Amino acid sequence: MEARGIHHVGIAVADLDEAVATYERYFGGRLEHRVRVEEQGVEAASIRVGASRVELLAPLGDDTPVGKFLARRGPGMHHVAYAVDDVGAAIRELARHGAELIDEAPRRGMFGLEVAFVHPDSVHGVLTEVVSSG
Ligand code: CO
């Protein structure tokens, strides 16, 4: 599988409004989407920075995946997402190469795109997402 490139970098933050303002002010970021996903315990903002994108993730509570991440590691880099043509084909190939998958099948991600996650132990400590580039 050859990824098209980095689709976005996911960053865990404590305060989403403040983080969006930081990326707008410091880097000329433009808010692309903002969504609250109760079942994933997260509110997310997708920010375009030039040709690139960052995904800011704020927890809806302490007992959520991002809430636990913040408690353990503090704010900062959460994951890297690679754009691929076909998420299903990408995860089959990753599995064939021995990668440990968190998602055994593609699922619907935050902004309506198909995604799947690969365990950080398989990617040198980096939680890794593959996302359909649409
Ligand atoms: Co992501």
PDB file of C-alpha atoms and ligand atoms in Angstrom:
ATOM      1  CA  MET A   1       0.000   0.000   0.000  1.00  0.00           C
ATOM      2  CA  GLU A   2       1.297   3.411  -0.867  1.00  0.00           C
ATOM      3  CA  ALA A   3      -0.313   6.198   1.149  1.00  0.00           C
ATOM      4  CA  ARG A   4      -1.028   9.432  -0.718  1.00  0.00           C
ATOM      5  CA  GLY A   5       0.454  11.516   2.066  1.00  0.00           C
ATOM      6  CA  ILE A   6      -0.359  12.762   5.534  1.00  0.00           C
ATOM      7  CA  HIS A   7      -4.060  13.598   5.700  1.00  0.00           C
ATOM      8  CA  HIS A   8      -3.899  15.197   9.137  1.00  0.00           C
ATOM      9  CA  VAL A   9      -2.098  15.203  12.446  1.00  0.00           C
ATOM     10  CA  GLY A  10      -4.341  14.618  15.476  1.00  0.00           C
ATOM     11  CA  ILE A  11      -3.631  16.718  18.564  1.00  0.00           C
ATOM     12  CA  ALA A  12      -5.215  16.259  21.988  1.00  0.00           C
ATOM     13  CA  VAL A  13      -6.176  19.535  23.660  1.00  0.00           C
ATOM     14  CA  ALA A  14      -7.887  20.518  26.887  1.00  0.00           C
ATOM     15  CA  ASP A  15      -9.805  23.512  25.499  1.00  0.00           C
ATOM     16  CA  LEU A  16     -11.032  23.313  21.913  1.00  0.00           C
ATOM     17  CA  ASP A  17     -11.972  27.002  21.485  1.00  0.00           C
ATOM     18  CA  GLU A  18      -8.590  28.072  22.753  1.00  0.00           C
ATOM     19  CA  ALA A  19      -6.769  25.579  20.535  1.00  0.00           C
ATOM     20  CA  VAL A  20      -8.705  26.643  17.422  1.00  0.00           C
ATOM     21  CA  ALA A  21      -7.838  30.281  18.184  1.00  0.00           C
ATOM     22  CA  THR A  22      -4.167  29.371  18.611  1.00  0.00           C
ATOM     23  CA  TYR A  23      -3.975  27.693  15.196  1.00  0.00           C
ATOM     24  CA  GLU A  24      -5.838  30.588  13.551  1.00  0.00           C
ATOM     25  CA  ARG A  25      -3.661  33.229  15.157  1.00  0.00           C
ATOM     26  CA  TYR A  26      -0.242  31.571  14.936  1.00  0.00           C
ATOM     27  CA  PHE A  27      -0.458  29.695  11.649  1.00  0.00           C
ATOM     28  CA  GLY A  28      -3.325  31.240   9.699  1.00  0.00           C
ATOM     29  CA  GLY A  29      -5.411  28.091  10.178  1.00  0.00           C
ATOM     30  CA  ARG A  30      -9.005  28.022   8.929  1.00  0.00           C
ATOM     31  CA  LEU A  31     -11.723  26.045  10.700  1.00  0.00           C
ATOM     32  CA  GLU A  32     -12.998  23.437   8.231  1.00  0.00           C
ATOM     33  CA  HIS A  33     -15.365  21.332  10.379  1.00  0.00           C
ATOM     34  CA  ARG A  34     -16.287  21.104  13.986  1.00  0.00           C
ATOM     35  CA  VAL A  35     -18.209  18.171  15.425  1.00  0.00           C
ATOM     36  CA  ARG A  36     -19.220  16.745  18.789  1.00  0.00           C
ATOM     37  CA  VAL A  37     -19.373  12.932  18.875  1.00  0.00           C
ATOM     38  CA  GLU A  38     -20.988  11.838  22.134  1.00  0.00           C
ATOM     39  CA  GLU A  39     -20.370   8.104  21.601  1.00  0.00           C
ATOM     40  CA  GLN A  40     -16.641   8.712  21.133  1.00  0.00           C
ATOM     41  CA  GLY A  41     -16.549  11.219  23.999  1.00  0.00           C
ATOM     42  CA  VAL A  42     -14.876  13.846  21.884  1.00  0.00           C
ATOM     43  CA  GLU A  43     -15.374  17.232  20.287  1.00  0.00           C
ATOM     44  CA  ALA A  44     -13.155  17.737  17.267  1.00  0.00           C
ATOM     45  CA  ALA A  45     -12.162  20.583  15.000  1.00  0.00           C
ATOM     46  CA  SER A  46     -10.543  20.132  11.628  1.00  0.00           C
ATOM     47  CA  ILE A  47      -8.252  23.041  10.796  1.00  0.00           C
ATOM     48  CA  ARG A  48      -6.754  23.691   7.384  1.00  0.00           C
ATOM     49  CA  VAL A  49      -3.247  25.104   7.503  1.00  0.00           C
ATOM     50  CA  GLY A  50      -2.235  25.826   3.941  1.00  0.00           C
ATOM     51  CA  ALA A  51      -2.376  22.522   2.068  1.00  0.00           C
ATOM     52  CA  SER A  52      -2.246  20.578   5.346  1.00  0.00           C
ATOM     53  CA  ARG A  53      -4.641  19.816   8.147  1.00  0.00           C
ATOM     54  CA  VAL A  54      -4.620  19.363  11.898  1.00  0.00           C
ATOM     55  CA  GLU A  55      -7.395  17.657  13.845  1.00  0.00           C
ATOM     56  CA  LEU A  56      -7.837  19.080  17.337  1.00  0.00           C
ATOM     57  CA  LEU A  57      -9.450  16.668  19.804  1.00  0.00           C
ATOM     58  CA  ALA A  58     -10.952  17.741  23.122  1.00  0.00           C
ATOM     59  CA  PRO A  59     -12.477  15.198  25.525  1.00  0.00           C
ATOM     60  CA  LEU A  60     -16.103  15.450  26.660  1.00  0.00           C
ATOM     61  CA  GLY A  61     -15.095  13.930  30.015  1.00  0.00           C
ATOM     62  CA  ASP A  62     -12.187  12.448  31.962  1.00  0.00           C
ATOM     63  CA  ASP A  63     -13.394   8.882  31.385  1.00  0.00           C
ATOM     64  CA  THR A  64     -13.117   9.029  27.578  1.00  0.00           C
ATOM     65  CA  PRO A  65     -10.225   7.858  25.365  1.00  0.00           C
ATOM     66  CA  VAL A  66      -8.944  11.412  24.790  1.00  0.00           C
ATOM     67  CA  GLY A  67      -9.623  12.339  28.437  1.00  0.00           C
ATOM     68  CA  LYS A  68      -7.487   9.406  29.590  1.00  0.00           C
ATOM     69  CA  PHE A  69      -4.800  10.312  27.053  1.00  0.00           C
ATOM     70  CA  LEU A  70      -4.673  13.884  28.433  1.00  0.00           C
ATOM     71  CA  ALA A  71      -4.482  12.635  32.022  1.00  0.00           C
ATOM     72  CA  ARG A  72      -1.640  10.264  31.141  1.00  0.00           C
ATOM     73  CA  ARG A  73       0.377  12.307  28.660  1.00  0.00           C
ATOM     74  CA  GLY A  74      -0.905  15.864  28.780  1.00  0.00           C
ATOM     75  CA  PRO A  75      -1.875  17.822  25.665  1.00  0.00           C
ATOM     76  CA  GLY A  76       0.029  17.157  22.467  1.00  0.00           C
ATOM     77  CA  MET A  77       0.440  14.820  19.511  1.00  0.00           C
ATOM     78  CA  HIS A  78      -2.210  12.104  19.515  1.00  0.00           C
ATOM     79  CA  HIS A  79      -2.042  10.438  16.088  1.00  0.00           C
ATOM     80  CA  VAL A  80      -0.910  10.736  12.473  1.00  0.00           C
ATOM     81  CA  ALA A  81      -3.397   9.967   9.683  1.00  0.00           C
ATOM     82  CA  TYR A  82      -2.390   8.855   6.194  1.00  0.00           C
ATOM     83  CA  ALA A  83      -4.652   9.331   3.196  1.00  0.00           C
ATOM     84  CA  VAL A  84      -5.262   6.127   1.257  1.00  0.00           C
ATOM     85  CA  ASP A  85      -7.505   5.274  -1.691  1.00  0.00           C
ATOM     86  CA  ASP A  86      -9.187   2.306  -0.025  1.00  0.00           C
ATOM     87  CA  VAL A  87      -9.193   1.845   3.763  1.00  0.00           C
ATOM     88  CA  GLY A  88     -10.294  -1.804   3.551  1.00  0.00           C
ATOM     89  CA  ALA A  89      -7.453  -2.697   1.180  1.00  0.00           C
ATOM     90  CA  ALA A  90      -4.985  -0.688   3.279  1.00  0.00           C
ATOM     91  CA  ILE A  91      -5.796  -2.517   6.518  1.00  0.00           C
ATOM     92  CA  ARG A  92      -5.693  -5.919   4.812  1.00  0.00           C
ATOM     93  CA  GLU A  93      -2.227  -5.102   3.556  1.00  0.00           C
ATOM     94  CA  LEU A  94      -1.136  -3.709   6.942  1.00  0.00           C
ATOM     95  CA  ALA A  95      -2.344  -6.931   8.604  1.00  0.00           C
ATOM     96  CA  ARG A  96      -0.508  -9.023   6.011  1.00  0.00           C
ATOM     97  CA  HIS A  97       2.678  -7.128   6.924  1.00  0.00           C
ATOM     98  CA  GLY A  98       2.099  -7.926  10.595  1.00  0.00           C
ATOM     99  CA  ALA A  99       0.722  -4.601  11.852  1.00  0.00           C
ATOM    100  CA  GLU A 100      -1.558  -4.813  14.885  1.00  0.00           C
ATOM    101  CA  LEU A 101      -4.864  -3.222  13.954  1.00  0.00           C
ATOM    102  CA  ILE A 102      -7.174  -1.483  16.404  1.00  0.00           C
ATOM    103  CA  ASP A 103      -9.979  -1.571  13.811  1.00  0.00           C
ATOM    104  CA  GLU A 104     -10.287  -4.884  11.979  1.00  0.00           C
ATOM    105  CA  ALA A 105     -12.660  -3.260   9.489  1.00  0.00           C
ATOM    106  CA  PRO A 106     -13.095   0.298   8.226  1.00  0.00           C
ATOM    107  CA  ARG A 107     -15.440   2.435  10.280  1.00  0.00           C
ATOM    108  CA  ARG A 108     -17.048   5.818   9.883  1.00  0.00           C
ATOM    109  CA  GLY A 109     -14.734   8.489  11.304  1.00  0.00           C
ATOM    110  CA  MET A 110     -15.422  11.866  12.770  1.00  0.00           C
ATOM    111  CA  PHE A 111     -16.001  13.891   9.622  1.00  0.00           C
ATOM    112  CA  GLY A 112     -17.874  11.197   7.717  1.00  0.00           C
ATOM    113  CA  LEU A 113     -14.788   9.622   6.147  1.00  0.00           C
ATOM    114  CA  GLU A 114     -13.864   5.932   6.357  1.00  0.00           C
ATOM    115  CA  VAL A 115     -11.039   5.343   8.823  1.00  0.00           C
ATOM    116  CA  ALA A 116      -9.154   2.602  10.658  1.00  0.00           C
ATOM    117  CA  PHE A 117      -6.525   2.800  13.382  1.00  0.00           C
ATOM    118  CA  VAL A 118      -3.255   0.895  13.756  1.00  0.00           C
ATOM    119  CA  HIS A 119      -1.836   0.197  17.215  1.00  0.00           C
ATOM    120  CA  PRO A 120       1.048   2.498  18.210  1.00  0.00           C
ATOM    121  CA  ASP A 121       3.181  -0.536  19.162  1.00  0.00           C
ATOM    122  CA  SER A 122       3.275  -1.424  15.462  1.00  0.00           C
ATOM    123  CA  VAL A 123       4.367   2.062  14.358  1.00  0.00           C
ATOM    124  CA  HIS A 124       7.166   2.944  16.772  1.00  0.00           C
ATOM    125  CA  GLY A 125       4.927   4.508  19.372  1.00  0.00           C
ATOM    126  CA  VAL A 126       2.697   6.528  17.032  1.00  0.00           C
ATOM    127  CA  LEU A 127      -1.044   5.865  16.986  1.00  0.00           C
ATOM    128  CA  THR A 128      -1.690   5.754  13.239  1.00  0.00           C
ATOM    129  CA  GLU A 129      -4.880   6.235  11.251  1.00  0.00           C
ATOM    130  CA  VAL A 130      -5.590   5.462   7.621  1.00  0.00           C
ATOM    131  CA  VAL A 131      -8.371   7.539   6.107  1.00  0.00           C
ATOM    132  CA  SER A 132     -10.088   7.499   2.733  1.00  0.00           C
ATOM    133  CA  SER A 133      -8.945  10.593   0.914  1.00  0.00           C
ATOM    134  CA  GLY A 134     -12.299  10.798  -0.893  1.00  0.00           C
TER     135      GLY A 134
HETATM  136 CO    CO B   1      -7.728  11.567  12.934  1.00  0.00          CO
END
